[in-house]
Structures are given as structure tokens and as C-alpha cells.
C-alpha positions as a LaTeX table, in Angstrom:
\begin{tabular}{lrrr}
\hline
Residue & $x$ (\AA) & $y$ (\AA) & $z$ (\AA) \\
\hline
Unk1 & $-1.80$ & $-53.23$ & 41.80 \\
Unk2 & $-2.22$ & $-49.16$ & 42.46 \\
Unk3 & 0.96 & $-48.47$ & 39.80 \\
Unk4 & $-0.90$ & $-50.95$ & 37.70 \\
Unk5 & $-4.17$ & $-48.75$ & 37.50 \\
Unk6 & $-2.04$ & $-45.38$ & 37.10 \\
Unk7 & $-0.57$ & $-46.79$ & 34.10 \\
Unk8 & $-3.61$ & $-47.53$ & 32.27 \\
Unk9 & $-5.50$ & $-44.41$ & 33.47 \\
Unk10 & $-3.04$ & $-41.95$ & 32.57 \\
Unk11 & $-2.72$ & $-43.05$ & 28.79 \\
Unk12 & $-6.41$ & $-42.60$ & 28.97 \\
Unk13 & $-6.74$ & $-39.58$ & 30.11 \\
Unk14 & $-4.39$ & $-37.72$ & 28.08 \\
Unk15 & $-6.26$ & $-39.34$ & 25.12 \\
Unk16 & $-9.56$ & $-37.64$ & 26.39 \\
Unk17 & $-7.62$ & $-34.66$ & 27.02 \\
Unk18 & $-6.11$ & $-34.31$ & 23.48 \\
Unk19 & $-9.31$ & $-35.03$ & 21.97 \\
Unk20 & $-11.11$ & $-32.36$ & 23.47 \\
Unk21 & $-8.32$ & $-29.46$ & 22.42 \\
Unk22 & $-9.63$ & $-27.76$ & 19.20 \\
Unk23 & $-6.44$ & $-27.16$ & 17.04 \\
Unk24 & $-5.61$ & $-23.14$ & 16.55 \\
Unk25 & $-7.45$ & $-21.76$ & 13.40 \\
Unk26 & $-4.40$ & $-20.40$ & 11.42 \\
Unk27 & $-5.08$ & $-16.42$ & 10.38 \\
Unk28 & $-6.49$ & $-16.30$ & 7.29 \\
Unk29 & $-4.12$ & $-14.92$ & 4.65 \\
Unk30 & $-4.81$ & $-12.45$ & 2.02 \\
Unk31 & $-4.26$ & $-12.90$ & $-1.90$ \\
Unk32 & $-5.30$ & $-10.97$ & $-4.89$ \\
Unk33 & $-7.44$ & $-12.74$ & $-7.29$ \\
Unk34 & $-8.46$ & $-11.36$ & $-10.73$ \\
Unk35 & $-9.43$ & $-7.54$ & $-9.30$ \\
Unk36 & $-10.53$ & $-8.77$ & $-5.70$ \\
Unk37 & $-8.64$ & $-9.40$ & $-2.59$ \\
Unk38 & $-9.51$ & $-12.52$ & $-0.96$ \\
Unk39 & $-9.16$ & $-14.61$ & 2.36 \\
Unk40 & $-7.73$ & $-18.02$ & 2.13 \\
Unk41 & $-11.39$ & $-19.18$ & 3.77 \\
Unk42 & $-12.89$ & $-17.93$ & 0.24 \\
Unk43 & $-14.11$ & $-14.98$ & 1.52 \\
Unk44 & $-13.81$ & $-11.60$ & $-0.76$ \\
Unk45 & $-11.72$ & $-8.78$ & 1.90 \\
Unk46 & $-12.63$ & $-5.24$ & 1.97 \\
Unk47 & $-10.36$ & $-3.08$ & 3.81 \\
Unk48 & $-11.47$ & $-0.77$ & 6.38 \\
Unk49 & $-7.88$ & 0.54 & 7.44 \\
Unk50 & $-5.93$ & 3.55 & 9.03 \\
Unk51 & $-2.54$ & 4.98 & 8.09 \\
Unk52 & 0.03 & 4.02 & 11.44 \\
Unk53 & 2.91 & 6.26 & 11.97 \\
Unk54 & 3.52 & 7.08 & 15.33 \\
Unk55 & 6.97 & 7.71 & 14.60 \\
Unk56 & 9.24 & 7.99 & 11.77 \\
Unk57 & 11.48 & 5.05 & 12.33 \\
Unk58 & 9.25 & 2.21 & 12.95 \\
Unk59 & 5.64 & 1.86 & 15.11 \\
Unk60 & 5.71 & $-1.88$ & 15.21 \\
Unk61 & 8.18 & $-2.46$ & 17.43 \\
Unk62 & 6.44 & $-1.39$ & 20.89 \\
Unk63 & 4.12 & $-4.03$ & 21.71 \\
Unk64 & 2.45 & $-2.33$ & 24.92 \\
Unk65 & 1.49 & 0.98 & 22.73 \\
Unk66 & 0.30 & $-1.71$ & 19.56 \\
Unk67 & $-2.05$ & $-3.52$ & 22.21 \\
Unk68 & $-3.62$ & $-0.16$ & 23.31 \\
Unk69 & $-4.19$ & 1.35 & 19.74 \\
Unk70 & $-5.42$ & $-2.49$ & 18.21 \\
Unk71 & $-7.82$ & $-2.57$ & 20.94 \\
Unk72 & $-9.06$ & 1.22 & 19.88 \\
Unk73 & $-9.19$ & 0.19 & 16.28 \\
Unk74 & $-11.47$ & $-2.63$ & 17.28 \\
Unk75 & $-14.03$ & $-0.13$ & 18.40 \\
Unk76 & $-13.29$ & 1.62 & 15.60 \\
Unk77 & $-14.17$ & $-1.13$ & 13.49 \\
Unk78 & $-10.80$ & $-0.99$ & 11.35 \\
Unk79 & $-9.47$ & $-4.42$ & 9.81 \\
Unk80 & $-6.03$ & $-2.93$ & 8.63 \\
Unk81 & $-3.49$ & $-0.46$ & 8.62 \\
Unk82 & $-0.80$ & 1.00 & 6.69 \\
Unk83 & 2.83 & 1.70 & 8.03 \\
Unk84 & 5.12 & 3.77 & 6.07 \\
Unk85 & 8.45 & 3.29 & 7.46 \\
Unk86 & 9.57 & 0.07 & 9.14 \\
Unk87 & 13.08 & $-1.05$ & 10.21 \\
Unk88 & 13.41 & $-4.58$ & 9.07 \\
Unk89 & 15.73 & $-5.59$ & 11.97 \\
Unk90 & 13.31 & $-4.88$ & 14.95 \\
Unk91 & 11.10 & $-7.08$ & 16.52 \\
Unk92 & 7.68 & $-7.13$ & 15.08 \\
Unk93 & 6.24 & $-10.25$ & 16.78 \\
Unk94 & 4.51 & $-8.76$ & 19.33 \\
Unk95 & 2.82 & $-5.91$ & 17.46 \\
Unk96 & 1.81 & $-8.14$ & 14.68 \\
Unk97 & 0.63 & $-10.35$ & 17.14 \\
Unk98 & $-1.59$ & $-8.01$ & 18.60 \\
Unk99 & $-2.72$ & $-6.53$ & 15.71 \\
Unk100 & $-4.03$ & $-10.01$ & 14.40 \\
Unk101 & $-5.65$ & $-10.90$ & 17.82 \\
Unk102 & $-8.16$ & $-8.25$ & 16.90 \\
Unk103 & $-8.16$ & $-9.16$ & 13.27 \\
Unk104 & $-5.99$ & $-6.15$ & 11.79 \\
Unk105 & $-4.20$ & $-6.95$ & 8.45 \\
Unk106 & $-0.83$ & $-4.56$ & 7.67 \\
Unk107 & $-0.14$ & $-2.91$ & 4.28 \\
Unk108 & 3.38 & $-2.23$ & 4.58 \\
Unk109 & 5.83 & 0.43 & 2.54 \\
Unk110 & 8.99 & $-1.09$ & 1.56 \\
Unk111 & 10.59 & 2.35 & 0.88 \\
Unk112 & 11.78 & 4.80 & 3.12 \\
Unk113 & 13.12 & 8.17 & 2.53 \\
Unk114 & 17.02 & 6.59 & 1.68 \\
Unk115 & 15.37 & 3.78 & $-0.49$ \\
Unk116 & 12.50 & 5.46 & $-2.04$ \\
Unk117 & 12.36 & 5.86 & $-6.03$ \\
Unk118 & 12.70 & 9.41 & $-7.14$ \\
Unk119 & 10.73 & 11.43 & $-9.92$ \\
Unk120 & 13.35 & 14.24 & $-10.32$ \\
Unk121 & 16.13 & 11.53 & $-10.42$ \\
Unk122 & 14.66 & 7.97 & $-11.03$ \\
Unk123 & 16.58 & 4.90 & $-10.59$ \\
Unk124 & 16.13 & 1.55 & $-9.30$ \\
Unk125 & 19.40 & 0.28 & $-7.61$ \\
Unk126 & 21.24 & $-2.55$ & $-5.59$ \\
Unk127 & 20.68 & $-0.83$ & $-2.33$ \\
Unk128 & 16.85 & $-0.53$ & $-2.78$ \\
Unk129 & 16.54 & $-3.36$ & $-4.08$ \\
Unk130 & 18.16 & $-4.99$ & $-0.48$ \\
Unk131 & 16.11 & $-2.60$ & 1.78 \\
Unk132 & 13.12 & $-3.67$ & 0.21 \\
Unk133 & 13.96 & $-7.32$ & 0.17 \\
Unk134 & 14.59 & $-7.48$ & 3.93 \\
Unk135 & 11.54 & $-5.65$ & 4.47 \\
Unk136 & 9.56 & $-8.26$ & 2.84 \\
Unk137 & 11.83 & $-11.08$ & 4.50 \\
Unk138 & 10.82 & $-9.70$ & 7.72 \\
Unk139 & 6.94 & $-9.72$ & 7.26 \\
Unk140 & 6.03 & $-11.99$ & 5.11 \\
Unk141 & 6.30 & $-14.52$ & 8.12 \\
Unk142 & 3.27 & $-12.98$ & 9.70 \\
Unk143 & $-0.22$ & $-13.85$ & 8.29 \\
Unk144 & $-1.69$ & $-10.81$ & 8.75 \\
Unk145 & 0.76 & $-9.22$ & 6.09 \\
Unk146 & $-1.74$ & $-8.24$ & 3.54 \\
Unk147 & 0.25 & $-6.35$ & 1.01 \\
Unk148 & 3.78 & $-4.29$ & 0.23 \\
Unk149 & 4.01 & $-1.25$ & $-1.71$ \\
Unk150 & 7.18 & $-0.58$ & $-3.37$ \\
Unk151 & 6.37 & 3.41 & $-3.45$ \\
Unk152 & 4.14 & 6.24 & $-2.49$ \\
Unk153 & 3.55 & 9.10 & $-4.71$ \\
Unk154 & 6.62 & 8.68 & $-6.81$ \\
Unk155 & 4.87 & 10.58 & $-9.36$ \\
Unk156 & 3.40 & 13.80 & $-8.42$ \\
Unk157 & 4.07 & 16.41 & $-11.25$ \\
Unk158 & 4.13 & 16.81 & $-14.84$ \\
Unk159 & 2.87 & 13.72 & $-16.99$ \\
Unk160 & 5.98 & 14.90 & $-19.53$ \\
Unk161 & 7.94 & 13.66 & $-16.35$ \\
Unk162 & 6.34 & 10.22 & $-16.26$ \\
Unk163 & 9.63 & 8.71 & $-17.39$ \\
Unk164 & 9.65 & 7.54 & $-13.62$ \\
Unk165 & 7.05 & 4.96 & $-14.14$ \\
Unk166 & 9.46 & 2.19 & $-15.40$ \\
Unk167 & 11.28 & 2.18 & $-12.67$ \\
Unk168 & 8.62 & 1.84 & $-9.87$ \\
Unk169 & 7.56 & $-1.25$ & $-12.23$ \\
Unk170 & 11.07 & $-2.25$ & $-12.49$ \\
Unk171 & 10.84 & $-2.36$ & $-8.75$ \\
Unk172 & 7.56 & $-4.11$ & $-8.83$ \\
Unk173 & 9.36 & $-6.84$ & $-11.19$ \\
Unk174 & 12.23 & $-7.50$ & $-9.11$ \\
Unk175 & 10.44 & $-7.86$ & $-5.80$ \\
Unk176 & 7.92 & $-10.22$ & $-7.21$ \\
Unk177 & 10.58 & $-12.27$ & $-8.53$ \\
Unk178 & 12.50 & $-12.48$ & $-5.27$ \\
Unk179 & 9.22 & $-12.99$ & $-3.71$ \\
Unk180 & 8.86 & $-16.33$ & $-6.07$ \\
Unk181 & 12.50 & $-17.15$ & $-5.71$ \\
Unk182 & 12.09 & $-17.54$ & $-2.11$ \\
Unk183 & 9.11 & $-19.47$ & $-2.63$ \\
Unk184 & 7.39 & $-16.93$ & $-0.06$ \\
Unk185 & 3.35 & $-16.92$ & $-0.21$ \\
Unk186 & 2.24 & $-14.66$ & $-2.97$ \\
Unk187 & 2.08 & $-11.35$ & $-1.08$ \\
Unk188 & 0.62 & $-8.73$ & $-3.00$ \\
Unk189 & 2.85 & $-6.30$ & $-4.48$ \\
Unk190 & 1.59 & $-2.66$ & $-5.48$ \\
Unk191 & 2.10 & 0.89 & $-5.55$ \\
Unk192 & 0.00 & 3.57 & $-3.76$ \\
Unk193 & $-0.54$ & 6.80 & $-6.28$ \\
Unk194 & $-0.91$ & 10.63 & $-6.15$ \\
Unk195 & $-4.66$ & 11.57 & $-7.21$ \\
Unk196 & $-3.30$ & 13.68 & $-10.19$ \\
Unk197 & $-5.96$ & 13.61 & $-13.00$ \\
Unk198 & $-3.73$ & 13.77 & $-16.17$ \\
Unk199 & $-1.38$ & 11.14 & $-14.56$ \\
Unk200 & $-4.05$ & 8.88 & $-12.49$ \\
Unk201 & $-6.00$ & 6.95 & $-15.72$ \\
Unk202 & $-2.58$ & 6.56 & $-17.35$ \\
Unk203 & $-0.29$ & 5.44 & $-14.41$ \\
Unk204 & $-2.93$ & 3.05 & $-13.48$ \\
Unk205 & $-3.41$ & 1.26 & $-16.89$ \\
Unk206 & 0.57 & 1.30 & $-17.39$ \\
Unk207 & 1.56 & $-0.32$ & $-13.67$ \\
Unk208 & $-1.28$ & $-3.29$ & $-14.84$ \\
Unk209 & $-0.59$ & $-3.68$ & $-18.61$ \\
Unk210 & 2.12 & $-5.85$ & $-20.49$ \\
Unk211 & 2.59 & $-9.37$ & $-21.62$ \\
Unk212 & 4.73 & $-10.42$ & $-18.64$ \\
Unk213 & 2.63 & $-10.88$ & $-15.56$ \\
Unk214 & 5.86 & $-10.90$ & $-13.30$ \\
Unk215 & 6.40 & $-7.18$ & $-14.10$ \\
Unk216 & 2.69 & $-6.13$ & $-13.68$ \\
Unk217 & 1.17 & $-4.66$ & $-10.31$ \\
Unk218 & $-0.88$ & $-7.09$ & $-7.91$ \\
Unk219 & $-2.63$ & $-4.22$ & $-6.97$ \\
Unk220 & $-3.03$ & $-0.43$ & $-7.55$ \\
Unk221 & $-3.80$ & 2.11 & $-4.54$ \\
Unk222 & $-5.09$ & 5.88 & $-4.75$ \\
Unk223 & $-4.36$ & 8.67 & $-2.42$ \\
Unk224 & $-7.68$ & 10.30 & $-2.78$ \\
Unk225 & $-8.41$ & 13.82 & $-0.97$ \\
Unk226 & $-11.51$ & 14.65 & $-3.54$ \\
Unk227 & $-14.67$ & 14.37 & $-1.30$ \\
Unk228 & $-14.41$ & 17.46 & 1.13 \\
Unk229 & $-17.27$ & 18.49 & 3.57 \\
Unk230 & $-20.78$ & 18.20 & 2.10 \\
Unk231 & $-20.54$ & 16.50 & $-1.38$ \\
Unk232 & $-21.69$ & 13.80 & $-3.19$ \\
Unk233 & $-20.82$ & 10.62 & $-5.45$ \\
Unk234 & $-20.99$ & 12.85 & $-8.37$ \\
Unk235 & $-19.96$ & 16.16 & $-7.45$ \\
Unk236 & $-16.59$ & 14.69 & $-5.65$ \\
Unk237 & $-15.41$ & 13.23 & $-8.53$ \\
Unk238 & $-15.61$ & 9.62 & $-7.38$ \\
Unk239 & $-17.89$ & 8.95 & $-10.31$ \\
Unk240 & $-15.22$ & 9.60 & $-12.25$ \\
Unk241 & $-12.65$ & 7.33 & $-10.36$ \\
Unk242 & $-15.30$ & 4.41 & $-10.87$ \\
Unk243 & $-15.49$ & 5.26 & $-14.35$ \\
Unk244 & $-11.70$ & 4.73 & $-14.85$ \\
Unk245 & $-11.58$ & 1.56 & $-12.82$ \\
Unk246 & $-14.72$ & $-0.24$ & $-14.25$ \\
Unk247 & $-12.61$ & $-2.87$ & $-16.23$ \\
Unk248 & $-9.71$ & $-2.88$ & $-14.45$ \\
Unk249 & $-8.06$ & $-6.08$ & $-14.12$ \\
Unk250 & $-6.51$ & $-5.89$ & $-10.71$ \\
Unk251 & $-7.39$ & $-5.08$ & $-7.12$ \\
Unk252 & $-8.15$ & $-1.12$ & $-6.65$ \\
Unk253 & $-8.56$ & 0.47 & $-3.49$ \\
Unk254 & $-7.66$ & 4.05 & $-1.94$ \\
Unk255 & $-4.65$ & 3.95 & 0.04 \\
Unk256 & $-5.49$ & 7.59 & 1.93 \\
Unk257 & $-8.34$ & 9.63 & 2.56 \\
Unk258 & $-9.89$ & 12.09 & 4.51 \\
Unk259 & $-10.25$ & 15.62 & 3.73 \\
Unk260 & $-9.27$ & 17.51 & 7.00 \\
Unk261 & $-10.94$ & 21.11 & 5.73 \\
Unk262 & $-13.88$ & 21.88 & 6.53 \\
Unk263 & $-14.29$ & 20.58 & 9.62 \\
Unk264 & $-15.79$ & 18.33 & 11.36 \\
Unk265 & $-14.37$ & 15.38 & 9.14 \\
Unk266 & $-17.43$ & 13.41 & 7.82 \\
Unk267 & $-16.03$ & 10.48 & 5.88 \\
Unk268 & $-18.94$ & 10.35 & 3.80 \\
Unk269 & $-16.79$ & 9.00 & 0.85 \\
Unk270 & $-16.95$ & 5.84 & 2.76 \\
Unk271 & $-20.64$ & 5.24 & 1.95 \\
Unk272 & $-19.64$ & 5.49 & $-1.90$ \\
Unk273 & $-16.29$ & 3.52 & $-1.92$ \\
Unk274 & $-17.77$ & 0.71 & 0.62 \\
Unk275 & $-21.20$ & 0.87 & $-0.91$ \\
Unk276 & $-23.13$ & 0.29 & $-3.62$ \\
Unk277 & $-21.43$ & 2.66 & $-6.14$ \\
Unk278 & $-18.01$ & 1.39 & $-5.88$ \\
Unk279 & $-17.56$ & $-2.04$ & $-4.06$ \\
Unk280 & $-17.95$ & $-4.30$ & $-7.26$ \\
Unk281 & $-14.85$ & $-2.74$ & $-8.40$ \\
Unk282 & $-13.04$ & $-1.28$ & $-5.13$ \\
Unk283 & $-11.72$ & $-3.22$ & $-2.29$ \\
Unk284 & $-11.68$ & $-0.51$ & 0.26 \\
Unk285 & $-10.26$ & 2.72 & 1.53 \\
Unk286 & $-7.41$ & 3.41 & 4.39 \\
Unk287 & $-8.39$ & 6.48 & 6.35 \\
Unk288 & $-5.38$ & 9.14 & 7.05 \\
Unk289 & $-4.32$ & 8.88 & 9.63 \\
Unk290 & $-4.32$ & 7.55 & 13.42 \\
Unk291 & $-2.28$ & 9.98 & 15.27 \\
Unk292 & $-3.21$ & 13.49 & 16.35 \\
Unk293 & $-0.09$ & 16.03 & 15.08 \\
Unk294 & 0.27 & 19.28 & 13.46 \\
Unk295 & $-1.07$ & 17.93 & 10.17 \\
Unk296 & $-4.42$ & 17.84 & 12.08 \\
Unk297 & $-5.52$ & 14.85 & 10.46 \\
Unk298 & $-5.44$ & 12.67 & 13.67 \\
Unk299 & $-8.58$ & 9.98 & 14.87 \\
Unk300 & $-6.99$ & 9.63 & 18.56 \\
Unk301 & $-4.71$ & 11.89 & 20.62 \\
Unk302 & $-2.41$ & 10.57 & 23.27 \\
Unk303 & $-2.69$ & 13.62 & 25.21 \\
Unk304 & $-2.37$ & 17.07 & 25.28 \\
Unk305 & 0.31 & 18.90 & 23.31 \\
Unk306 & 3.47 & 19.46 & 25.46 \\
Unk307 & 6.90 & 21.20 & 24.96 \\
Unk308 & 8.90 & 19.28 & 22.70 \\
Unk309 & 12.38 & 20.62 & 24.22 \\
Unk310 & 11.29 & 19.01 & 27.70 \\
Unk311 & 9.68 & 16.01 & 26.23 \\
Unk312 & 11.71 & 15.31 & 22.87 \\
Unk313 & 9.70 & 12.03 & 22.23 \\
Unk314 & 6.77 & 14.23 & 21.34 \\
Unk315 & 7.70 & 15.08 & 17.99 \\
Unk316 & 6.33 & 18.65 & 17.50 \\
Unk317 & 5.26 & 18.97 & 21.07 \\
Unk318 & 2.78 & 15.86 & 20.14 \\
Unk319 & 2.99 & 12.40 & 22.33 \\
Unk320 & 3.34 & 9.86 & 20.61 \\
Unk321 & 2.22 & 6.77 & 22.99 \\
Unk322 & $-0.18$ & 6.47 & 25.90 \\
Unk323 & $-3.78$ & 5.88 & 25.80 \\
Unk324 & $-5.66$ & 6.48 & 22.61 \\
Unk325 & $-8.69$ & 8.78 & 23.44 \\
Unk326 & $-10.91$ & 9.31 & 20.26 \\
Unk327 & $-10.75$ & 13.18 & 18.63 \\
Unk328 & $-14.36$ & 14.13 & 18.63 \\
Unk329 & $-16.59$ & 14.20 & 16.51 \\
Unk330 & $-14.40$ & 12.71 & 13.81 \\
Unk331 & $-13.32$ & 9.31 & 15.11 \\
Unk332 & $-17.16$ & 8.79 & 16.12 \\
Unk333 & $-18.28$ & 9.74 & 12.40 \\
Unk334 & $-15.81$ & 7.29 & 10.94 \\
Unk335 & $-17.12$ & 4.75 & 13.01 \\
Unk336 & $-20.42$ & 5.15 & 12.47 \\
Unk337 & $-20.11$ & 4.89 & 8.99 \\
Unk338 & $-18.18$ & 1.98 & 8.84 \\
Unk339 & $-20.47$ & 0.24 & 11.39 \\
Unk340 & $-23.33$ & 0.33 & 8.40 \\
Unk341 & $-20.66$ & $-0.80$ & 5.67 \\
Unk342 & $-20.17$ & $-4.62$ & 5.58 \\
Unk343 & $-19.76$ & $-5.45$ & 1.71 \\
Unk344 & $-19.53$ & $-8.95$ & 1.20 \\
Unk345 & $-18.75$ & $-9.41$ & $-2.24$ \\
Unk346 & $-18.28$ & $-12.67$ & $-3.89$ \\
Unk347 & $-16.95$ & $-16.34$ & $-3.03$ \\
Unk348 & $-13.94$ & $-17.03$ & $-4.44$ \\
Unk349 & $-15.29$ & $-20.39$ & $-5.37$ \\
Unk350 & $-17.98$ & $-18.46$ & $-7.56$ \\
Unk351 & $-15.64$ & $-16.25$ & $-8.99$ \\
Unk352 & $-13.72$ & $-16.16$ & $-12.39$ \\
Unk353 & $-11.60$ & $-13.51$ & $-13.65$ \\
Unk354 & $-13.13$ & $-11.83$ & $-16.79$ \\
Unk355 & $-10.91$ & $-8.74$ & $-16.83$ \\
Unk356 & $-8.19$ & $-8.53$ & $-19.25$ \\
Unk357 & $-4.97$ & $-6.38$ & $-18.70$ \\
Unk358 & $-5.29$ & $-3.03$ & $-20.15$ \\
Unk359 & $-3.39$ & $-1.71$ & $-23.17$ \\
Unk360 & 0.12 & $-0.14$ & $-22.47$ \\
Unk361 & $-0.70$ & 3.82 & $-22.87$ \\
Unk362 & 1.01 & 5.47 & $-25.83$ \\
Unk363 & 2.93 & 8.16 & $-25.61$ \\
Unk364 & 1.06 & 12.13 & $-26.05$ \\
Unk365 & 2.23 & 15.41 & $-27.32$ \\
Unk366 & 3.56 & 17.55 & $-24.16$ \\
Unk367 & 2.20 & 14.36 & $-21.80$ \\
Unk368 & 2.69 & 10.88 & $-21.06$ \\
Unk369 & 6.29 & 9.97 & $-22.74$ \\
Unk370 & 6.42 & 6.14 & $-22.08$ \\
Unk371 & 5.66 & 4.63 & $-24.99$ \\
Unk372 & 3.67 & 1.22 & $-24.58$ \\
Unk373 & 5.34 & $-2.03$ & $-23.33$ \\
Unk374 & 8.69 & $-0.78$ & $-23.47$ \\
Unk375 & 11.62 & $-3.04$ & $-21.78$ \\
Unk376 & 12.02 & $-1.84$ & $-18.16$ \\
Unk377 & 15.21 & $-0.56$ & $-16.52$ \\
Unk378 & 17.58 & $-3.56$ & $-15.12$ \\
Unk379 & 18.47 & $-3.20$ & $-11.84$ \\
Unk380 & 21.54 & $-0.63$ & $-11.65$ \\
Unk381 & 20.55 & 2.10 & $-13.90$ \\
Unk382 & 19.43 & 5.44 & $-13.60$ \\
Unk383 & 17.38 & 7.66 & $-16.15$ \\
Unk384 & 19.79 & 10.53 & $-17.32$ \\
Unk385 & 17.90 & 13.24 & $-18.57$ \\
Unk386 & 20.63 & 15.38 & $-19.81$ \\
Unk387 & 21.86 & 12.54 & $-22.19$ \\
Unk388 & 18.42 & 12.20 & $-23.39$ \\
Unk389 & 18.29 & 15.96 & $-24.13$ \\
Unk390 & 21.49 & 16.17 & $-25.42$ \\
Unk391 & 20.67 & 12.89 & $-27.65$ \\
Unk392 & 17.62 & 14.24 & $-28.99$ \\
Unk393 & 18.99 & 17.86 & $-30.00$ \\
Unk394 & 21.24 & 15.93 & $-32.23$ \\
Unk395 & 20.28 & 12.61 & $-34.13$ \\
Unk396 & 17.66 & 9.87 & $-33.09$ \\
Unk397 & 19.89 & 7.16 & $-33.71$ \\
Unk398 & 22.63 & 8.35 & $-31.04$ \\
Unk399 & 20.51 & 7.55 & $-28.11$ \\
Unk400 & 19.95 & 3.79 & $-28.51$ \\
Unk401 & 23.61 & 3.35 & $-30.20$ \\
Unk402 & 25.60 & 5.05 & $-27.34$ \\
Unk403 & 23.52 & 4.86 & $-24.22$ \\
Unk404 & 25.26 & 3.31 & $-21.74$ \\
Unk405 & 23.27 & 0.58 & $-20.14$ \\
Unk406 & 20.34 & 1.64 & $-22.34$ \\
Unk407 & 17.46 & $-0.09$ & $-20.32$ \\
Unk408 & 14.58 & 0.92 & $-22.41$ \\
Unk409 & 15.80 & 0.54 & $-26.10$ \\
Unk410 & 12.25 & 1.37 & $-27.59$ \\
Unk411 & 11.13 & 4.09 & $-25.07$ \\
Unk412 & 10.01 & 7.22 & $-27.06$ \\
Unk413 & 9.56 & 10.77 & $-26.30$ \\
Unk414 & 6.36 & 12.56 & $-27.66$ \\
Unk415 & 5.97 & 16.12 & $-28.31$ \\
Unk416 & 9.33 & 16.79 & $-30.52$ \\
Unk417 & 9.30 & 17.22 & $-34.16$ \\
Unk418 & 8.32 & 14.39 & $-36.36$ \\
Unk419 & 11.98 & 13.32 & $-36.99$ \\
Unk420 & 12.49 & 12.98 & $-33.47$ \\
Unk421 & 9.49 & 10.91 & $-32.43$ \\
Unk422 & 11.50 & 7.87 & $-32.20$ \\
Unk423 & 14.35 & 9.13 & $-29.96$ \\
Unk424 & 14.85 & 6.64 & $-27.01$ \\
Unk425 & 16.13 & 7.65 & $-23.34$ \\
Unk426 & 19.23 & 7.12 & $-22.24$ \\
Unk427 & 20.58 & 5.45 & $-19.08$ \\
Unk428 & 23.77 & 5.05 & $-17.53$ \\
Unk429 & 24.76 & 2.34 & $-15.16$ \\
Unk430 & 24.20 & 3.35 & $-11.11$ \\
Unk431 & 27.22 & 2.57 & $-9.64$ \\
\hline
\end{tabular}
């Protein structure tokens, strides 16, 4: 009789127990829709982020340190980090969980010093593609991965050296194609640009233009150090940033900001980016940077400077782990701004994208050299400027006829004589 009572009671007890267990909610994933970011809960997402690169190799493999930093970032009011270099073979589960637990997303760069696209000698090769893909493979499994960068400040000088831009766009194309072929969720793929006035609006439009969506960036980000010390929305140049962005069709955000001179760092620009002046167009900001080191941008410190010979783990003498201690008054200044800035935006259910892709920029005399929506380099090709120059000296017909592995076919050089306006850049196969 006792046995029979147990057999009846146990299933009933289990049923009652299960009915009172709430399912664990999945962390809301980020996607790009039109010119905005949304969570899969339908809320518009605004970035309040910090650059996080404690060590040169990979800061996302030290779980204990990530837990300490994540808690401090929660106090700051951050909801995102940007990490520049990672090792795709490392175990990132502990750190990603630590940041997820406090509502923090990751924007991660796919390149490193060995695989980055260089403006001086542009190429997009199999080695870089495999390295980029490996990082995407690793971080796609984490719901709080918000986006990836295919490059950071690749174009940093002279608009007439902008022939590197198609290589950035080729990387975007191939990473998006790889992402889709693997049936991954549509993690946004974008680029982080240097704030160079002669390049900024043209490059911004070039990466979003074109008839093929697979070749266009999912977002465009800008490293901005214009609002320094006591300034204003108009005086800083931010009004010009907004003017150039008002009709942009993909999400924009500031991927680095925070002048260090003059001191203290006030972060007054946050009121513009996350306030009524810009929040309808821009999707937030990432402040440079978390850790105090030689460059003097840090928001926190892990202790006083030490002798690097006696403490080799402390690069340049600055400790790379430990209890994060806010740097005063910079940390508090930023925290105060973020505490008052909570733009809500629009719900995805009430939003219909209306911005059209910009027209691809034309080449200009002594300026931007990529003429319109030209065919992009294929994987394994490198720009040979010597070949292009020699060809231009001889005849316009030779470039497209003899350029080995010609990638662009129709890219034109501006700033030459009328008879050479149709010259096409030559490419050679990267072996």
C-alpha cells in the first residue's frame, strides 16, 4: 500500500515541480534592419560601449577577469564591448557568459596585424579569409555577439589611395556570403573607419552603395576624436557628421571616441550621440578605452605602474589584470552621462525601412579613385600599383587586356589627362 502511494505521488509531485519552473529566456540577439539595430524582442538597440583589449592576443579567455570587469562595466552603464584581437581556438564561453549575465554585447574585429587589409599594399587573400571565417565560426554561437568588423582604419591617408576600398568591400562580400552559406544568423558585418574629412563621406557611401546587397556593409562605424574639451554639437563638427548621415540606409555608430586632451575627459559628446541631435540616425557609441595604459585613455586601472622587467605580464609596466578601479574623474563623468541617456527609438513592428542605398561615388580629380559600382577583387588578388602606373604611361587599352587576374575591369583613375580617364587598375594573382 505504501509502495502504491509512492508510485502515484511521485509523478504528481514532478508534474507540479515542472509546472512551476519558468523557462530560461534566451539572450536577445541583435540584427540590422534598415538603418537601425534591433533585438529579436523588437526593441531598437543603442550602443553604450567600451573598447576592451587588456592584452594584445585575446582578453576573452580569462573568465575570472571578465567577471570582475563585467560587474564594473555594469556599474558604468555599458551594454557593449569592442575587442580588436581574439584567438578563435581559445575557450571564450566563460567570458561571453560573464558579459551576457550583465547584458553586455560584443562587437569583434575579424582581423589582426597579420591578416589585416593594408592600404599601402591592398590584398584580400585566402589566408585572411580563413582567419576571418574562423573567428566568425567561434563567436556566432554566442547570442551576445552583436556584430563583426572586417577592418579598422584601413584607409588612413590620401583619398587618391582609396583604391584599397574595394578590398574592404570584397571582404564584406565574402564574409557575408560565408555567413549565409553556413546558415548562421545574420550577424551584422561592417567596417570601422578613420575620421578623415576628405575620405569620410565618400567611403561611407561607397561601402553601402551598389546593386548587390551581399557586397554592401551591414553597418558603418567611425572612430571620432573631434569633441575635445569644452565644445558643442556645432563647434565640434558633430553637426557635419549628422548632416552626412541623415539619409544613410544602414546603421551608423561611433566605434571609438573620447579625447584625452584636455583633461579631464568630460564625454560631453555622449549627449549629442545618444540624445535628440543624433539618436534618430546614429546607433550609439563605443568609448576608448577600458584599461589604463601608456596612451592615457583608460577608464579603469588594475593598480599602480610596476617595473615591466620584474612583471613581464604588465605590458609597458601597466598591470593587465586584477580588481578594476575607476580612474577619477573620467569614469564618473562618463557614468553620469550614460545614466541620463536612454533613447528608446522605435519598435521593429512599427518600423519600415525607407532609406535607399546611396549612389556609388564617382572618381574625382586628385581625389577618390574608385569610379562608381565597379566589380570587386576576387579572393586571391592584390593591387599592383606599379603595373597600373606603367600601364597608364603607355595606353589605356593595355590595362584591361593584360592585367593578370584583373579584378575591377572598369575601375577608373581620376586626375590623369583626358585621354587616360578610362585607365583601369591592374591586379595580379596573390600566390
